[in-house]
Short mmCIF file of C-alpha atoms in Angstrom, two decimals:
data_model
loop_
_atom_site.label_atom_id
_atom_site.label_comp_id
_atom_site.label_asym_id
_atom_site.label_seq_id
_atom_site.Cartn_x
_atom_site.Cartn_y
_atom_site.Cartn_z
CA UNK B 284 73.83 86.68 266.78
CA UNK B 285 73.20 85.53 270.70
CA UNK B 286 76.33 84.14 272.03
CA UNK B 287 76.12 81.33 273.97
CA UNK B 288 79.74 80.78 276.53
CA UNK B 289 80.45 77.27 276.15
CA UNK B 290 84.40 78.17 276.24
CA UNK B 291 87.11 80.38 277.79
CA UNK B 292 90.64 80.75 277.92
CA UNK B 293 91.33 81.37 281.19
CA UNK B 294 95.09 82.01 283.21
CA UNK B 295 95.39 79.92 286.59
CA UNK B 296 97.49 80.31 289.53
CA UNK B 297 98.51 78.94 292.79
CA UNK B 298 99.57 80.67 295.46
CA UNK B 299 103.02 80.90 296.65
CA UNK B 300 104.53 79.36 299.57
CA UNK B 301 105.40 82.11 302.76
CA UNK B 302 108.93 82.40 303.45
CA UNK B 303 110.63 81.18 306.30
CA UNK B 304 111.49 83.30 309.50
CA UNK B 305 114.95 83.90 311.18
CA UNK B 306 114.52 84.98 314.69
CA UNK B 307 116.26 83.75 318.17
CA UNK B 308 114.47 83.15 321.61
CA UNK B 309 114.95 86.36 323.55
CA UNK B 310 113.87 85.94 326.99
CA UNK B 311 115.83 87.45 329.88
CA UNK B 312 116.86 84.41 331.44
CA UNK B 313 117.51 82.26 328.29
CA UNK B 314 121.02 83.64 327.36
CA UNK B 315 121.68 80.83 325.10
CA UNK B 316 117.87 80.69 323.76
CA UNK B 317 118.71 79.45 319.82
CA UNK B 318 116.57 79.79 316.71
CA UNK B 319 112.65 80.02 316.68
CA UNK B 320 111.85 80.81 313.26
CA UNK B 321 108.71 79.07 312.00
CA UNK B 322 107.86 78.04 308.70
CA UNK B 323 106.16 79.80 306.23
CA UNK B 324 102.30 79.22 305.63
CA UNK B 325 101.20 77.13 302.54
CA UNK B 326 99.81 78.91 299.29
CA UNK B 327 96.64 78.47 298.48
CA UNK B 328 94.85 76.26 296.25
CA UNK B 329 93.19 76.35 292.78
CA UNK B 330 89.99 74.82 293.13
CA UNK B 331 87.32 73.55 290.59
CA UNK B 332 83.83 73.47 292.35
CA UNK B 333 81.25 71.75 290.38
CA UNK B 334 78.10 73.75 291.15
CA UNK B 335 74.40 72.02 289.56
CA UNK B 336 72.43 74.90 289.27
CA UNK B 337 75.15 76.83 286.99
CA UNK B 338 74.65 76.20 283.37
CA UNK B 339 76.87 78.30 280.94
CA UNK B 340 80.75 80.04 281.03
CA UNK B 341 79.69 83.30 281.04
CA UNK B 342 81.32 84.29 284.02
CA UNK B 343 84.71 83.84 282.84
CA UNK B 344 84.12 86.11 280.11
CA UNK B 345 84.41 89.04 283.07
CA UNK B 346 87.88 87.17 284.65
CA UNK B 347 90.29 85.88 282.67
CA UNK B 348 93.00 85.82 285.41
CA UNK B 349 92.54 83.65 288.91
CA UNK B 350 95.12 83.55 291.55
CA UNK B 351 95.09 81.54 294.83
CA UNK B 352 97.03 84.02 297.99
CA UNK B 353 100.40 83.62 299.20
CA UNK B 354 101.15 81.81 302.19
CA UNK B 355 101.56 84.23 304.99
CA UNK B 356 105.67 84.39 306.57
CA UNK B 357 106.86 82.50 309.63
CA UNK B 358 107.54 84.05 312.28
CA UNK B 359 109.73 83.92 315.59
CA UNK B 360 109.02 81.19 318.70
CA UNK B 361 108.39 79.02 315.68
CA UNK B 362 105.10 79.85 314.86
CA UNK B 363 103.71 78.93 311.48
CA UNK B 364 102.57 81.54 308.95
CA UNK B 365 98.87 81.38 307.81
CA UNK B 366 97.98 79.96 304.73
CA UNK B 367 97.48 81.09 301.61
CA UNK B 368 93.22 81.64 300.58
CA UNK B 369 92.11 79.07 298.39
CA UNK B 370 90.79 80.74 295.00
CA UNK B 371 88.01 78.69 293.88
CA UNK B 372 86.29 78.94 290.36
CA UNK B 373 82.38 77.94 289.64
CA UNK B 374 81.64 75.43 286.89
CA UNK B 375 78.77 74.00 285.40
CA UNK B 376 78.30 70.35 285.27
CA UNK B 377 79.92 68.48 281.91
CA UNK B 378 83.12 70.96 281.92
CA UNK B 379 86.14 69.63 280.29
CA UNK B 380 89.75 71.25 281.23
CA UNK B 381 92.36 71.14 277.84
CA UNK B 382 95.21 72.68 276.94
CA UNK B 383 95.16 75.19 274.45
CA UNK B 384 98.24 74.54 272.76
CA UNK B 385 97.78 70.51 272.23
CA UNK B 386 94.17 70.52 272.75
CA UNK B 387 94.51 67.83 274.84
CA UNK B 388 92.12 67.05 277.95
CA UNK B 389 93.60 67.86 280.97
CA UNK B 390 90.66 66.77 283.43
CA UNK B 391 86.94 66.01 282.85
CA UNK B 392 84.53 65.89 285.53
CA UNK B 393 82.74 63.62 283.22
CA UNK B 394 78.73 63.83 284.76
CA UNK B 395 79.68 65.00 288.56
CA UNK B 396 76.96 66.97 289.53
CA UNK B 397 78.79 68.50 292.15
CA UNK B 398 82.23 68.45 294.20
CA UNK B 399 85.52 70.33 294.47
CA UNK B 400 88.87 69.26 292.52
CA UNK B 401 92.24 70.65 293.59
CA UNK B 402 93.60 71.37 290.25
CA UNK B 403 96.92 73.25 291.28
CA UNK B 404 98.15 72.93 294.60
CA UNK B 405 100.01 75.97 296.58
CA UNK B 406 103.43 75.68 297.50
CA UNK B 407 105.04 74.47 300.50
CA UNK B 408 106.09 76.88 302.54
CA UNK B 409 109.96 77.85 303.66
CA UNK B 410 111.23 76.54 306.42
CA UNK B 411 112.45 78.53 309.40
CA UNK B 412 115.60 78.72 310.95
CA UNK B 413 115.04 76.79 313.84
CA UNK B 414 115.25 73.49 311.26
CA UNK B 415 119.22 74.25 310.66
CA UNK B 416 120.65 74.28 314.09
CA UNK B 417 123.13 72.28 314.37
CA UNK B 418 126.03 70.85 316.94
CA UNK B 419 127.83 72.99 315.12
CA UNK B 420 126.03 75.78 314.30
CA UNK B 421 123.62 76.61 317.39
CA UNK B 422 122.79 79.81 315.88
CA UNK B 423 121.80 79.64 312.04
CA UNK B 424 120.81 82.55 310.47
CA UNK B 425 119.32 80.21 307.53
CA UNK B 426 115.82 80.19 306.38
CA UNK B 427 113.91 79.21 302.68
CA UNK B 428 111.78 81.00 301.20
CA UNK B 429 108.42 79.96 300.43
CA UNK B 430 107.94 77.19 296.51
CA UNK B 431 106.50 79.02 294.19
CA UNK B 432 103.00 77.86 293.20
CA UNK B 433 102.18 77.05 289.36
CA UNK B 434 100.87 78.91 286.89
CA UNK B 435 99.32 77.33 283.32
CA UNK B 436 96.94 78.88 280.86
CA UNK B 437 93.81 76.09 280.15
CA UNK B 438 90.72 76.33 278.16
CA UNK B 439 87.47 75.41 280.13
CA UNK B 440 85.19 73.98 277.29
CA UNK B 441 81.29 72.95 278.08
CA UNK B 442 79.63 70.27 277.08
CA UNK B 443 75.77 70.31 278.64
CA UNK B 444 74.96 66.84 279.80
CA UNK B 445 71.32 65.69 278.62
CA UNK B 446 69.17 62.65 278.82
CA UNK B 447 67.48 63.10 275.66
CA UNK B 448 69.23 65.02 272.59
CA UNK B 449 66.54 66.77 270.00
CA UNK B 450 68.08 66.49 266.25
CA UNK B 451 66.64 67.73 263.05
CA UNK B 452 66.31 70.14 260.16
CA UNK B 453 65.64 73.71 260.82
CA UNK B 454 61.78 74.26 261.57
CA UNK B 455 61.29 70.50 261.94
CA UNK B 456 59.61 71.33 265.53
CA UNK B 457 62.56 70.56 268.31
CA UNK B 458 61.70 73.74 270.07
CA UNK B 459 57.81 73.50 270.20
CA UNK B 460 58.50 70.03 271.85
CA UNK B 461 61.00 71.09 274.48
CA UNK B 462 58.74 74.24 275.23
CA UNK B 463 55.39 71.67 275.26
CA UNK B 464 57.45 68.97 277.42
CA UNK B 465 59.44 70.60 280.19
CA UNK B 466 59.72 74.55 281.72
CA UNK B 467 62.00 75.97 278.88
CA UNK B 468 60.65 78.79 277.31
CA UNK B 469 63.03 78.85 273.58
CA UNK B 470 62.23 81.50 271.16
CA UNK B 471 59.36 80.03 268.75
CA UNK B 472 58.65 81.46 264.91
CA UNK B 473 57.12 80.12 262.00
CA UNK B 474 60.61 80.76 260.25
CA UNK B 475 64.02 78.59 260.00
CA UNK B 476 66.80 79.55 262.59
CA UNK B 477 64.67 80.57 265.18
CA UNK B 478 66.93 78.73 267.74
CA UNK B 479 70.27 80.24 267.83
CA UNK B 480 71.94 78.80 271.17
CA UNK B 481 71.16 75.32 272.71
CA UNK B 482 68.49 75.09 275.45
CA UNK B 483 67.75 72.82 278.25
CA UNK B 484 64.82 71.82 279.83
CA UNK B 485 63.44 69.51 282.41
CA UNK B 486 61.05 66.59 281.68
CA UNK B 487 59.21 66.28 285.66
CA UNK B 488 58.55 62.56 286.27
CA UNK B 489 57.83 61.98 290.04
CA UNK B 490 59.43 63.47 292.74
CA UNK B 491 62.33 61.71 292.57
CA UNK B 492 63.42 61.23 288.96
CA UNK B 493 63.93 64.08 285.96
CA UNK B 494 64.81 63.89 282.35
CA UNK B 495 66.62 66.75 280.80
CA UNK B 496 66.11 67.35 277.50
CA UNK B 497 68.43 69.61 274.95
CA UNK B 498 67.28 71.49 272.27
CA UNK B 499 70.46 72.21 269.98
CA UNK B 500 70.11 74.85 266.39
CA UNK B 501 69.44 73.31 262.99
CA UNK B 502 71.68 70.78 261.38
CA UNK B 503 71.63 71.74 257.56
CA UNK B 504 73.05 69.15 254.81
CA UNK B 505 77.13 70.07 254.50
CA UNK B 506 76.69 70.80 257.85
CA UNK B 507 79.63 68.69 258.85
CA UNK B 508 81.95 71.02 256.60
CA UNK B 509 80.80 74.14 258.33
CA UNK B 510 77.17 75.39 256.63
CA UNK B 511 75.05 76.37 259.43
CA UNK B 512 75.08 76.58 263.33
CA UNK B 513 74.41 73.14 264.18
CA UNK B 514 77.40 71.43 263.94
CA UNK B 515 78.97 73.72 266.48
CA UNK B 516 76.56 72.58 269.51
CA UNK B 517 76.95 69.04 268.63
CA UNK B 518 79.04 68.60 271.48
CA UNK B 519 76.33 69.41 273.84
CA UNK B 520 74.17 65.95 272.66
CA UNK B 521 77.42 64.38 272.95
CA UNK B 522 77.11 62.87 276.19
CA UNK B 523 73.21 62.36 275.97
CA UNK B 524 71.66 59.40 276.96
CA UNK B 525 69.38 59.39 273.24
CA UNK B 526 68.92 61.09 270.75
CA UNK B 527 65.57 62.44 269.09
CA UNK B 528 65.26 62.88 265.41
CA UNK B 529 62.78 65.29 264.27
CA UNK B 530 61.40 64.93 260.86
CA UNK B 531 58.97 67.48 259.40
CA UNK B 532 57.07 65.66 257.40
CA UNK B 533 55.57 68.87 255.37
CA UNK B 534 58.84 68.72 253.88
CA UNK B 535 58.82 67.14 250.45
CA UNK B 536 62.34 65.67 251.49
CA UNK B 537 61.58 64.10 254.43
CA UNK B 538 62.88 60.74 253.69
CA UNK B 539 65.76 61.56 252.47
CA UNK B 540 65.86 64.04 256.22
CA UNK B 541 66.90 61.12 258.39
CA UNK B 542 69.41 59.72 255.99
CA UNK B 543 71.36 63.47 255.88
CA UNK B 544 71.67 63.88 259.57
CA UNK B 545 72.41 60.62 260.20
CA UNK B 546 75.13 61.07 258.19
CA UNK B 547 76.13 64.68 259.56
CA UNK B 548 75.87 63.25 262.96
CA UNK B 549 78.20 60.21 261.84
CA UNK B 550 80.94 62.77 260.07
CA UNK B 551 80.65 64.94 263.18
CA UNK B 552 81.31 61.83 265.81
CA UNK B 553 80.76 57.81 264.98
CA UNK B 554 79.86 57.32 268.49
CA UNK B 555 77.73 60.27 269.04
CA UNK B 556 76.06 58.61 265.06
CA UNK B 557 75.70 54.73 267.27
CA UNK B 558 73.70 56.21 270.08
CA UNK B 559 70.36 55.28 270.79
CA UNK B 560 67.92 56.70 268.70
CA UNK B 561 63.57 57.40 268.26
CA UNK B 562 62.85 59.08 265.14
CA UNK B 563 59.65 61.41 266.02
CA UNK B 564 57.50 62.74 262.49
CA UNK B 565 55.85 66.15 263.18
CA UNK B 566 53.30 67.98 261.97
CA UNK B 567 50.84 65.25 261.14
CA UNK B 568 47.90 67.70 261.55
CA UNK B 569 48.77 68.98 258.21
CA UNK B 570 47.41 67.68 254.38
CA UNK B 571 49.00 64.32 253.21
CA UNK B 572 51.10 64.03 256.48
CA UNK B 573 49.43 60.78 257.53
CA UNK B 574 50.27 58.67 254.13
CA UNK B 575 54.19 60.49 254.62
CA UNK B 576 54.05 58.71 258.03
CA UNK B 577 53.46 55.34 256.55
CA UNK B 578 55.81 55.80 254.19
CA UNK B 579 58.21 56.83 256.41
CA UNK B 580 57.90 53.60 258.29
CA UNK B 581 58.07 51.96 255.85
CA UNK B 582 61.36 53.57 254.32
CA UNK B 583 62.96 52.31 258.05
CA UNK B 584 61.48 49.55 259.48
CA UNK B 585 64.33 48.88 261.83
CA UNK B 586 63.73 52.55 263.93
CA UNK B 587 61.06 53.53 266.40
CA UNK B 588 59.14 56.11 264.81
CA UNK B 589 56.71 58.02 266.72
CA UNK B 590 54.33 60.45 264.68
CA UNK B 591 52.64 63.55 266.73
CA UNK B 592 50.93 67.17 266.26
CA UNK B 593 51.97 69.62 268.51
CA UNK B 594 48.65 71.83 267.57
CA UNK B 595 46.32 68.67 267.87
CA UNK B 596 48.49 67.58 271.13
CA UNK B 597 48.43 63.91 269.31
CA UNK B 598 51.20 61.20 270.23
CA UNK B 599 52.67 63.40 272.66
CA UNK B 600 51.92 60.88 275.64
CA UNK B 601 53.55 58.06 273.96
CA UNK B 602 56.77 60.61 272.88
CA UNK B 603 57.20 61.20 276.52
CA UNK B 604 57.11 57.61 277.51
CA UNK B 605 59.59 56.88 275.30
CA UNK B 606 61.87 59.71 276.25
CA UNK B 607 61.43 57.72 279.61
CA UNK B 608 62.12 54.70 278.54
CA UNK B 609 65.26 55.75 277.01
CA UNK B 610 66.54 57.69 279.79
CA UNK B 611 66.23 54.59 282.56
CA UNK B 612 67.74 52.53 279.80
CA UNK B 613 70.63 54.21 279.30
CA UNK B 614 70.77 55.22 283.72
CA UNK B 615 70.85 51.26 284.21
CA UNK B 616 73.67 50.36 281.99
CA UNK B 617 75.66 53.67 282.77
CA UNK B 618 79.26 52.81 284.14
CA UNK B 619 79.33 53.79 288.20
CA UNK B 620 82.00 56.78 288.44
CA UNK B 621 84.02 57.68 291.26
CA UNK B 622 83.67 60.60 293.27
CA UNK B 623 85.73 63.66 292.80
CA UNK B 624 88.79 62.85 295.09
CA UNK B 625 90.65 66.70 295.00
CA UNK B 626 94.50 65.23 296.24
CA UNK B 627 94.45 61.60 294.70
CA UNK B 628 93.81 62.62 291.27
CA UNK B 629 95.97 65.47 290.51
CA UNK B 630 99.23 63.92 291.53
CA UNK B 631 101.11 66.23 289.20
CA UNK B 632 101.66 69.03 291.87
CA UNK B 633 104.97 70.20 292.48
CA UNK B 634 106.95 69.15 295.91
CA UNK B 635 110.01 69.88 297.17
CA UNK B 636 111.88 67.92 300.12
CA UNK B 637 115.34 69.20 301.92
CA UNK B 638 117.41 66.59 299.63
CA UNK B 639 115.65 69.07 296.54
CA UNK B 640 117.49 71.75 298.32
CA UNK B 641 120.47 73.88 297.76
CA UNK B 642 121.27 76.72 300.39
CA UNK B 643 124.59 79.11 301.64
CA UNK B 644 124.83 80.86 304.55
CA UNK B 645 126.44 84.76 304.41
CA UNK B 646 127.01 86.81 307.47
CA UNK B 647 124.60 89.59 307.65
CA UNK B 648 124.84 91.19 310.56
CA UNK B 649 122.68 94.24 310.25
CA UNK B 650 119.55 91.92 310.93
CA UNK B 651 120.86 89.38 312.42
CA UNK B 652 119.70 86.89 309.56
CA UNK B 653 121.38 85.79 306.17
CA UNK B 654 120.99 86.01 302.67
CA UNK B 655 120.40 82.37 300.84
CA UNK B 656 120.42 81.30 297.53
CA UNK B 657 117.93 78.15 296.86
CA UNK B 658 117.27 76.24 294.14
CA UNK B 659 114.66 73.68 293.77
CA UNK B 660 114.51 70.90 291.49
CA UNK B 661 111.09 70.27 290.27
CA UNK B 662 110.38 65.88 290.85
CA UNK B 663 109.51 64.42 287.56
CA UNK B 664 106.10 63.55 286.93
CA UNK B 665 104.88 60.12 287.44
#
C-alpha cells in the first residue's frame, strides 16, 4: 500500500540561553577597573514556516528530533554573546500542531498560505557580572547561567485545504474528473481502489483566481466503523469549500449511493455532512443511464444534480461552472483571518526576571570567578 505522510510525531527544542561572563577591566591605568562581564546570547528559536508549494509530511519521516542552538557565552568588557540559530521546520499549508498525549490542538495555522510562527522561544540569556556590583561589593565574581529553552514532543497532523472535495463510491469516476479538470495525473483503472492516497489538483480560471480540487479514496458503506480507506482521508475535505458527490449511475444501487455517504460523511463529521453540496451522475454514455438520471432527480429534488460522460466529454462545461460557483461562494462569506503574528500568539514562553532569581556567591579564587547556584521559577501561564 502507498503511504501517504499526513502525520508525524516529532521532538522539539529550543535553544538554551549562553551563560553569563565574569571578567574585570584590565587596563594598565585602570587599577580599580570593576566587572565587565556581558550577558549571555539568547537561544534560538523554534520556528514553523508555512511554505505553499510543500504539500505532504514526508520530510519528517527522515527527522524526528529538531533543536534550535545555544546562545553563545558573554564575555569580558561586557560584550554580549551571539545568539542562538533559529531551527526552523517546513510545513505545508492546513497543518494542525496537537499533543499526543490529550490530542488536543495546540496551534492551527488554519488556511495561511504562508508565514513563520515562533512556537518555542529560546531562553534568555545569563547575565554577566558587571549587573551585581554593588556599593558594597565593587568586585562580584557573580554571573547566571544561561534559561534553559523548552522541550515538548507534538504531533504535526495535515489536513490539505481544497475548494472543491470529490466524494463517492469506489469507481464512481472522482479520478477521471480531477485528471480531465486540472494538471493531476492520479492512477486510472477500470477496477475499484485504484486511488490509494488523496490527490490535489488545480482548476486554472484566469490569471488571477484557481480552484483546487481533492480527490480522496473510496468511501464504502460501514465505512464510518473502519471498512475501507476512505474514512481515513476524510479530514483532507474537511476544510473544503464544497463537496462533490459522485454517483455512478451503472450501479444498480445508485439511489440508495447518495443516501450511504451522506450518512458516512454525517457519522464521520456533522459539519463536514452540512457543507455545501452538487451531486454529479457519471457515466451517462452507458445503456439506461439517461432514465437513472431522471430518476435520480427525481429521488432528490432539493440537490443540484449535474449528469456528464467523461468519454463523450458531455456536461463537463456546466460541472466546472459550478465548481466555480461554489468556490466564490464559499471565498465571499469566508471569515477574514489574521496574519500569523510569531510573538503575540504564543504567549506561553517561559521568562525569567531577577525577582525569579536565587543566587550565592563562593570564593573561588583559582579563576577569579564563583560558583552559583540558581534556581528559576517558571511564571504561570496566563
Amino acid at each position: 500500500m502507498v503511504k501517504f505522510a499526513d502525520e508525524s510525531k516529532i521532538r522539539v527544542s529550543s535553544g538554551k540561553g549562553g551563560n553569563g561572563c565574569i571578567a574585570f577591566r584590565r587596563e594598565k591605568y585602570v587599577p580599580m577597573g570593576g566587572p565587565s562581564g556581558g550577558d549571555g546570547g539568547r537561544g534560538g528559536d523554534l520556528i514553523f514556516e508555512i511554505r505553499r508549494n510543500m504539500r505532504t509530511l514526508v520530510h519528517l519521516r527522515h527527522k524526528r528530533v529538531y533543536k534550535a542552538k545555544n546562545g553563545g557565552g558573554g564575555e569580558g568588557s561586557q560584550r554580549f554573546g551571539k545568539k542562538g540559530d533559529d531551527c526552523i521546520i517546513p510545513l505545508p499549508p492546513g497543518c494542525v500542531i496537537k499533543d499526543p498525549d490529550t490530542g488536543k490542538t495546540i496551534l492551527d495555522f488554519g488556511d495561511a498560505e504562508e508565514g513563520r510562527f515562533v512556537f518555542l522561544k529560546g531562553g534568555n540569556g545569563g547575565w554577566g557580572n558587571c549587573h551585581f556590583k554593588t556599593s558594597t561589593n565593587q568586585a562580584p565574581k557573580t554571573a547566571l547561567p544561561g534559561q534553559e529553552g523548552e522541550t515538548r514532543e507534538i504531533i504535526v497532523e495535515l489536513n490539505i485545504i481544497a475548494d472543491i472535495g470529490l466524494v463517492g463510491f469506489p469507481n464512481a469516476g472522482k479520478s477521471s474528473l480531477l485528471d480531465y479538470f486540472t494538471n493531476a495525473r492520479p492512477k486510472i483503472a477500470p477496477y475499484p481502489f485504484t486511488t490509494k492516497i488523496p490527490n490535489l489538483g488545480v482548476l486554472r480560471v484566469d490569471e488571477e483566481r484557481d480552484v483546487i480540487i481533492a480527490d480522496i479514496p473510496g468511501i464504502l458503506e460501514g465505512a464510518s466503523e473502519g471498512i475501507g480507506l476512505g474514512i481515513r482521508f476524510l479530514k483532507h475535505i474537511a476544510r473544503s469549500a464544497g463537496l462533490a458527490f459522485l454517483i455512478d449511475l451503472s450501479d444498480d444501487n445508485y439511489l440508495r449511493a447518495y443516501d450511504v455517504l451522506c450518512k458516512e460523511l454525517e457519522s464521520y463529521s456533522k459539519e463536514l455532512a452540512q457543507k455545501k453540496r452538487i451531486i454529479i451522475a457519471t457515466k451517462l454514455d452507458l445503456p439506461d443511464t439517461k432514465e437513472r438520471f431522471t430518476e435520480l432527480k427525481n429521488a432528490i429534488p432539493d440537490q443540484e444534480i449535474l449528469g456528464i460522460s467523461l468519454y463523450n466529454e458531455w456536461g463537463l462545461e456546466e460541472v466546472k461552472k459550478a465548481f466555480i460557483r461554489l468556490a466564490d461562494e464559499m471565498q465571499k462569506t469566508k471569515p477574514r483571518k489574521e496574519s500569523l503574528d510569531p510573538y503575540s500568539q504564543n504567549k506561553n514562553f517561559m521568562t525569567a526576571e531577577l525577582d525569579d532569581v536565587s543566587y550565592e556567591e563562593k570564593n573561588d579564587d583559582e579563576h577569579f570567578g564563583a560558583t552559583v547556584s540558581l534556581s528559576r521559577k517558571r511564571k504561570p501561564k496566563k
